[in-house]
Amino acid sequence: MSKHERWNTLLELLAATGRLEVEEAAATLDVSPATIRRDLDELAEQRLLVRTRGGAVPQGVSYELPLRYKSSRHAAEKQRIAAAVAELVHEGEVVGLNGGTTTTEVARALALRFAGGGPNSPATPTAPALTVVTNALNIAGELAVRPQIKIVVSGGVARPQTYELVGPLAAGVLNEVVLDVVVLGVDGIDPELGIMAHHEDEAGISRLFAERASRVVVVTDSSKLGRRAFARICGLDRVDVLVTDAAIPAEAVRRLTDAGVKVVPV
């Protein structure tokens, strides 16, 4: 197991249990306690956790993995979801993307579909195949080099965990645009409360994305279904399509369909 893989595993264990003990982590990862101690020391230097006597605890009250350490979770599912979403987007449309690992995969799938130079990328130098509006710095960075995609980035203050721009400057830009479709990554979906995010500033920007769009597509793996998060984005009445993985329970599909949401399991 590489160092990067160990770090991913350690951070995920910490997120799940709230505490790590060196000896238990060493046994779980089948490495020496000395290796775990070095890993925890390096992660503490990056302020991703706090070292304790014999282990580590989360950094701060509310623990959240930075985007780069969450990218390996449910990777295959997210890629299938992204490919399905790309098929829902049409040439010439204006697409909004908030931040997150799944929407990052959607951005890559859109780049492949519309910027590949094939029959699905009919743009000319003066007419982009697609316009993407995003508040995510990493998505903007990936798409900025695609000549057939026009990229519009909101202003705002960057959140280091998700690379998202938030705050009044981001809202100011989004208030001036009109979107054909927005693709939202979320932290929770509840049949009664709707879609949610962990942080109120991110939820506020995602809510504005939804208000500016004709169609709202939510993307998430099925592990987020039935899960609640701190800040509400909007109700299910504002969501048109949910694209998720095939592990979604039949009862969840029924409840979402009854709420007027088209469910696309992939």
Short mmCIF file of N, CA and C in Angstrom, two decimals, residues 125-234:
data_model
loop_
_atom_site.label_atom_id
_atom_site.label_comp_id
_atom_site.label_asym_id
_atom_site.label_seq_id
_atom_site.Cartn_x
_atom_site.Cartn_y
_atom_site.Cartn_z
N PRO A 125 -14.62 27.85 -33.78
CA PRO A 125 -13.83 28.75 -32.94
C PRO A 125 -14.64 29.90 -32.37
N THR A 126 -15.72 30.30 -33.02
CA THR A 126 -16.52 31.42 -32.53
C THR A 126 -17.77 30.99 -31.79
N ALA A 127 -18.05 29.71 -31.77
CA ALA A 127 -19.26 29.22 -31.09
C ALA A 127 -18.89 28.01 -30.25
N PRO A 128 -18.69 28.18 -28.95
CA PRO A 128 -18.32 27.04 -28.10
C PRO A 128 -19.41 25.99 -28.06
N ALA A 129 -18.99 24.74 -27.94
CA ALA A 129 -19.96 23.65 -27.85
C ALA A 129 -20.75 23.73 -26.55
N LEU A 130 -20.16 24.32 -25.54
CA LEU A 130 -20.76 24.32 -24.21
C LEU A 130 -20.22 25.51 -23.43
N THR A 131 -21.07 26.08 -22.58
CA THR A 131 -20.64 27.09 -21.63
C THR A 131 -20.83 26.53 -20.23
N VAL A 132 -19.79 26.55 -19.42
CA VAL A 132 -19.85 26.03 -18.07
C VAL A 132 -19.62 27.17 -17.09
N VAL A 133 -20.55 27.30 -16.15
CA VAL A 133 -20.43 28.28 -15.07
C VAL A 133 -20.18 27.51 -13.78
N THR A 134 -19.11 27.84 -13.07
CA THR A 134 -18.77 27.08 -11.87
C THR A 134 -18.20 27.98 -10.80
N ASN A 135 -18.34 27.56 -9.57
CA ASN A 135 -17.68 28.23 -8.46
C ASN A 135 -16.55 27.37 -7.90
N ALA A 136 -16.15 26.33 -8.64
CA ALA A 136 -15.11 25.40 -8.19
C ALA A 136 -13.81 25.68 -8.94
N LEU A 137 -12.76 26.03 -8.22
CA LEU A 137 -11.50 26.38 -8.85
C LEU A 137 -10.88 25.21 -9.59
N ASN A 138 -10.99 24.00 -9.03
CA ASN A 138 -10.36 22.85 -9.70
C ASN A 138 -11.08 22.52 -11.01
N ILE A 139 -12.41 22.65 -11.03
CA ILE A 139 -13.15 22.41 -12.27
C ILE A 139 -12.79 23.46 -13.31
N ALA A 140 -12.71 24.72 -12.89
CA ALA A 140 -12.33 25.79 -13.81
C ALA A 140 -10.95 25.53 -14.39
N GLY A 141 -10.04 25.08 -13.55
CA GLY A 141 -8.68 24.80 -14.02
C GLY A 141 -8.64 23.70 -15.06
N GLU A 142 -9.45 22.66 -14.87
CA GLU A 142 -9.46 21.55 -15.83
C GLU A 142 -10.10 21.94 -17.15
N LEU A 143 -11.14 22.76 -17.09
CA LEU A 143 -11.87 23.09 -18.32
C LEU A 143 -11.32 24.31 -19.04
N ALA A 144 -10.52 25.13 -18.36
CA ALA A 144 -10.02 26.35 -18.99
C ALA A 144 -9.15 26.07 -20.22
N VAL A 145 -8.53 24.90 -20.26
CA VAL A 145 -7.66 24.56 -21.39
C VAL A 145 -8.42 23.91 -22.54
N ARG A 146 -9.73 23.76 -22.39
CA ARG A 146 -10.54 23.15 -23.45
C ARG A 146 -11.09 24.24 -24.36
N PRO A 147 -10.57 24.37 -25.58
CA PRO A 147 -10.95 25.50 -26.44
C PRO A 147 -12.41 25.50 -26.86
N GLN A 148 -13.07 24.35 -26.80
CA GLN A 148 -14.46 24.30 -27.24
C GLN A 148 -15.45 24.45 -26.09
N ILE A 149 -14.93 24.71 -24.90
CA ILE A 149 -15.79 24.96 -23.75
C ILE A 149 -15.50 26.36 -23.22
N LYS A 150 -16.53 27.18 -23.16
CA LYS A 150 -16.40 28.50 -22.54
C LYS A 150 -16.60 28.34 -21.04
N ILE A 151 -15.63 28.81 -20.25
CA ILE A 151 -15.70 28.64 -18.82
C ILE A 151 -15.89 29.98 -18.14
N VAL A 152 -16.89 30.06 -17.26
CA VAL A 152 -17.18 31.26 -16.49
C VAL A 152 -17.03 30.90 -15.02
N VAL A 153 -16.22 31.67 -14.30
CA VAL A 153 -15.94 31.38 -12.89
C VAL A 153 -16.51 32.49 -12.02
N SER A 154 -17.22 32.10 -10.98
CA SER A 154 -17.72 33.11 -10.03
C SER A 154 -16.55 33.68 -9.24
N GLY A 155 -16.77 34.83 -8.63
CA GLY A 155 -15.82 35.33 -7.66
C GLY A 155 -16.07 34.64 -6.33
N GLY A 156 -15.49 35.18 -5.27
CA GLY A 156 -15.76 34.64 -3.96
C GLY A 156 -14.52 34.27 -3.19
N VAL A 157 -14.73 33.78 -1.99
CA VAL A 157 -13.66 33.34 -1.10
C VAL A 157 -13.52 31.83 -1.21
N ALA A 158 -12.30 31.36 -1.41
CA ALA A 158 -12.08 29.93 -1.65
C ALA A 158 -12.09 29.15 -0.34
N ARG A 159 -12.83 28.01 -0.37
CA ARG A 159 -12.80 27.05 0.74
C ARG A 159 -11.75 25.99 0.41
N PRO A 160 -10.70 25.83 1.22
CA PRO A 160 -9.61 24.91 0.88
C PRO A 160 -10.04 23.45 0.84
N GLN A 161 -11.11 23.09 1.58
CA GLN A 161 -11.52 21.70 1.60
C GLN A 161 -12.12 21.25 0.27
N THR A 162 -12.85 22.14 -0.41
CA THR A 162 -13.57 21.74 -1.63
C THR A 162 -13.19 22.56 -2.85
N TYR A 163 -12.32 23.57 -2.67
CA TYR A 163 -11.92 24.47 -3.76
C TYR A 163 -13.08 25.31 -4.28
N GLU A 164 -14.17 25.41 -3.51
CA GLU A 164 -15.32 26.19 -3.94
C GLU A 164 -15.18 27.65 -3.52
N LEU A 165 -15.67 28.54 -4.40
CA LEU A 165 -15.75 29.96 -4.09
C LEU A 165 -17.13 30.26 -3.52
N VAL A 166 -17.18 30.94 -2.39
CA VAL A 166 -18.45 31.20 -1.71
C VAL A 166 -18.50 32.67 -1.30
N GLY A 167 -19.67 33.07 -0.82
CA GLY A 167 -19.82 34.42 -0.30
C GLY A 167 -20.50 35.37 -1.28
N PRO A 168 -20.63 36.65 -0.90
CA PRO A 168 -21.35 37.62 -1.72
C PRO A 168 -20.78 37.82 -3.12
N LEU A 169 -19.48 37.71 -3.28
CA LEU A 169 -18.89 37.89 -4.61
C LEU A 169 -19.33 36.78 -5.56
N ALA A 170 -19.40 35.56 -5.05
CA ALA A 170 -19.88 34.45 -5.88
C ALA A 170 -21.35 34.65 -6.22
N ALA A 171 -22.14 35.06 -5.24
CA ALA A 171 -23.57 35.28 -5.48
C ALA A 171 -23.78 36.40 -6.49
N GLY A 172 -22.92 37.42 -6.44
CA GLY A 172 -23.07 38.53 -7.37
C GLY A 172 -22.96 38.12 -8.82
N VAL A 173 -22.03 37.22 -9.12
CA VAL A 173 -21.88 36.72 -10.49
C VAL A 173 -23.06 35.85 -10.87
N LEU A 174 -23.44 34.92 -10.00
CA LEU A 174 -24.51 33.98 -10.34
C LEU A 174 -25.84 34.69 -10.53
N ASN A 175 -26.04 35.81 -9.85
CA ASN A 175 -27.28 36.56 -10.03
C ASN A 175 -27.41 37.18 -11.41
N GLU A 176 -26.30 37.22 -12.15
CA GLU A 176 -26.30 37.86 -13.46
C GLU A 176 -26.31 36.87 -14.62
N VAL A 177 -26.44 35.58 -14.34
CA VAL A 177 -26.41 34.58 -15.41
C VAL A 177 -27.70 33.78 -15.43
N VAL A 178 -27.96 33.15 -16.57
CA VAL A 178 -29.10 32.27 -16.74
C VAL A 178 -28.57 30.93 -17.22
N LEU A 179 -28.98 29.85 -16.55
CA LEU A 179 -28.46 28.52 -16.84
C LEU A 179 -29.55 27.64 -17.46
N ASP A 180 -29.15 26.82 -18.42
CA ASP A 180 -30.08 25.80 -18.93
C ASP A 180 -30.22 24.65 -17.96
N VAL A 181 -29.12 24.23 -17.38
CA VAL A 181 -29.13 23.10 -16.46
C VAL A 181 -28.02 23.31 -15.44
N VAL A 182 -28.28 22.92 -14.21
CA VAL A 182 -27.24 22.91 -13.19
C VAL A 182 -27.08 21.48 -12.68
N VAL A 183 -25.85 21.08 -12.45
CA VAL A 183 -25.53 19.78 -11.89
C VAL A 183 -24.97 20.02 -10.50
N LEU A 184 -25.67 19.52 -9.50
CA LEU A 184 -25.31 19.77 -8.11
C LEU A 184 -24.84 18.50 -7.41
N GLY A 185 -23.66 18.56 -6.85
CA GLY A 185 -23.23 17.54 -5.92
C GLY A 185 -23.72 17.92 -4.53
N VAL A 186 -24.15 16.96 -3.75
CA VAL A 186 -24.75 17.23 -2.43
C VAL A 186 -24.16 16.30 -1.39
N ASP A 187 -24.39 16.64 -0.11
CA ASP A 187 -23.91 15.82 0.99
C ASP A 187 -25.01 14.98 1.62
N GLY A 188 -26.26 15.26 1.26
CA GLY A 188 -27.36 14.49 1.81
C GLY A 188 -28.63 14.71 1.03
N ILE A 189 -29.47 13.67 0.98
CA ILE A 189 -30.79 13.76 0.35
C ILE A 189 -31.81 13.14 1.30
N ASP A 190 -32.81 13.92 1.64
CA ASP A 190 -33.87 13.45 2.53
C ASP A 190 -35.21 13.65 1.84
N PRO A 191 -36.10 12.64 1.85
CA PRO A 191 -37.38 12.78 1.14
C PRO A 191 -38.22 13.95 1.63
N GLU A 192 -38.05 14.35 2.88
CA GLU A 192 -38.84 15.44 3.43
C GLU A 192 -38.12 16.79 3.35
N LEU A 193 -36.83 16.80 3.65
CA LEU A 193 -36.11 18.06 3.71
C LEU A 193 -35.48 18.47 2.39
N GLY A 194 -35.28 17.51 1.49
CA GLY A 194 -34.68 17.83 0.19
C GLY A 194 -33.20 17.55 0.16
N ILE A 195 -32.44 18.40 -0.55
CA ILE A 195 -31.01 18.19 -0.71
C ILE A 195 -30.25 19.15 0.19
N MET A 196 -29.10 18.68 0.70
CA MET A 196 -28.38 19.41 1.75
C MET A 196 -26.88 19.37 1.53
N ALA A 197 -26.20 20.32 2.20
CA ALA A 197 -24.75 20.40 2.21
C ALA A 197 -24.28 20.55 3.66
N HIS A 198 -23.01 20.27 3.90
CA HIS A 198 -22.50 20.37 5.26
C HIS A 198 -22.36 21.82 5.72
N HIS A 199 -22.10 22.73 4.80
CA HIS A 199 -21.80 24.11 5.17
C HIS A 199 -22.81 25.08 4.56
N GLU A 200 -23.23 26.04 5.36
CA GLU A 200 -24.27 26.96 4.93
C GLU A 200 -23.84 27.85 3.77
N ASP A 201 -22.54 28.20 3.70
CA ASP A 201 -22.09 29.06 2.61
C ASP A 201 -22.13 28.31 1.27
N GLU A 202 -21.74 27.05 1.28
CA GLU A 202 -21.82 26.24 0.06
C GLU A 202 -23.27 25.98 -0.31
N ALA A 203 -24.11 25.72 0.69
CA ALA A 203 -25.53 25.49 0.42
C ALA A 203 -26.17 26.72 -0.21
N GLY A 204 -25.79 27.91 0.25
CA GLY A 204 -26.36 29.13 -0.30
C GLY A 204 -26.02 29.31 -1.76
N ILE A 205 -24.79 29.01 -2.15
CA ILE A 205 -24.39 29.13 -3.55
C ILE A 205 -25.08 28.06 -4.39
N SER A 206 -25.17 26.84 -3.89
CA SER A 206 -25.87 25.78 -4.62
C SER A 206 -27.35 26.12 -4.79
N ARG A 207 -27.95 26.73 -3.77
CA ARG A 207 -29.35 27.15 -3.88
C ARG A 207 -29.53 28.18 -4.99
N LEU A 208 -28.58 29.11 -5.07
CA LEU A 208 -28.64 30.12 -6.12
C LEU A 208 -28.45 29.50 -7.50
N PHE A 209 -27.56 28.53 -7.61
CA PHE A 209 -27.40 27.79 -8.86
C PHE A 209 -28.75 27.20 -9.28
N ALA A 210 -29.44 26.56 -8.34
CA ALA A 210 -30.72 25.93 -8.65
C ALA A 210 -31.75 26.97 -9.09
N GLU A 211 -31.75 28.13 -8.45
CA GLU A 211 -32.72 29.17 -8.80
C GLU A 211 -32.47 29.74 -10.19
N ARG A 212 -31.23 29.71 -10.65
CA ARG A 212 -30.90 30.31 -11.95
C ARG A 212 -31.04 29.32 -13.10
N ALA A 213 -31.38 28.06 -12.82
CA ALA A 213 -31.37 27.01 -13.85
C ALA A 213 -32.78 26.59 -14.22
N SER A 214 -32.95 26.22 -15.49
CA SER A 214 -34.22 25.66 -15.95
C SER A 214 -34.38 24.22 -15.51
N ARG A 215 -33.28 23.47 -15.44
CA ARG A 215 -33.31 22.08 -15.01
C ARG A 215 -32.27 21.87 -13.93
N VAL A 216 -32.64 21.10 -12.91
CA VAL A 216 -31.73 20.81 -11.80
C VAL A 216 -31.46 19.31 -11.77
N VAL A 217 -30.21 18.95 -11.94
CA VAL A 217 -29.78 17.56 -11.89
C VAL A 217 -28.90 17.37 -10.65
N VAL A 218 -29.27 16.45 -9.80
CA VAL A 218 -28.48 16.15 -8.61
C VAL A 218 -27.69 14.88 -8.86
N VAL A 219 -26.42 14.91 -8.50
CA VAL A 219 -25.56 13.73 -8.69
C VAL A 219 -24.97 13.32 -7.34
N THR A 220 -25.10 12.05 -7.02
CA THR A 220 -24.52 11.53 -5.79
C THR A 220 -24.55 10.02 -5.81
N ASP A 221 -23.61 9.40 -5.10
CA ASP A 221 -23.70 7.96 -4.93
C ASP A 221 -24.78 7.65 -3.90
N SER A 222 -25.28 6.43 -3.90
CA SER A 222 -26.44 6.08 -3.09
C SER A 222 -26.17 6.15 -1.59
N SER A 223 -24.92 6.25 -1.17
CA SER A 223 -24.62 6.34 0.26
C SER A 223 -25.15 7.63 0.87
N LYS A 224 -25.40 8.66 0.03
CA LYS A 224 -25.90 9.94 0.55
C LYS A 224 -27.42 9.95 0.72
N LEU A 225 -28.10 8.96 0.18
CA LEU A 225 -29.57 8.94 0.25
C LEU A 225 -30.02 8.61 1.67
N GLY A 226 -30.98 9.39 2.16
CA GLY A 226 -31.44 9.21 3.52
C GLY A 226 -30.55 9.86 4.55
N ARG A 227 -29.48 10.49 4.10
CA ARG A 227 -28.56 11.15 5.01
C ARG A 227 -28.90 12.65 5.10
N ARG A 228 -28.81 13.20 6.28
CA ARG A 228 -29.06 14.62 6.46
C ARG A 228 -27.75 15.36 6.71
N ALA A 229 -27.68 16.59 6.25
CA ALA A 229 -26.53 17.45 6.50
C ALA A 229 -27.03 18.74 7.13
N PHE A 230 -26.11 19.61 7.51
CA PHE A 230 -26.46 20.77 8.31
C PHE A 230 -27.32 21.80 7.57
N ALA A 231 -26.98 22.08 6.32
CA ALA A 231 -27.59 23.22 5.62
C ALA A 231 -28.43 22.74 4.44
N ARG A 232 -29.67 23.21 4.39
CA ARG A 232 -30.59 22.82 3.31
C ARG A 232 -30.33 23.67 2.07
N ILE A 233 -30.29 23.01 0.92
CA ILE A 233 -30.15 23.71 -0.35
C ILE A 233 -31.52 24.06 -0.92
N CYS A 234 -32.35 23.05 -1.13
CA CYS A 234 -33.71 23.27 -1.62
C CYS A 234 -34.51 21.99 -1.46
#
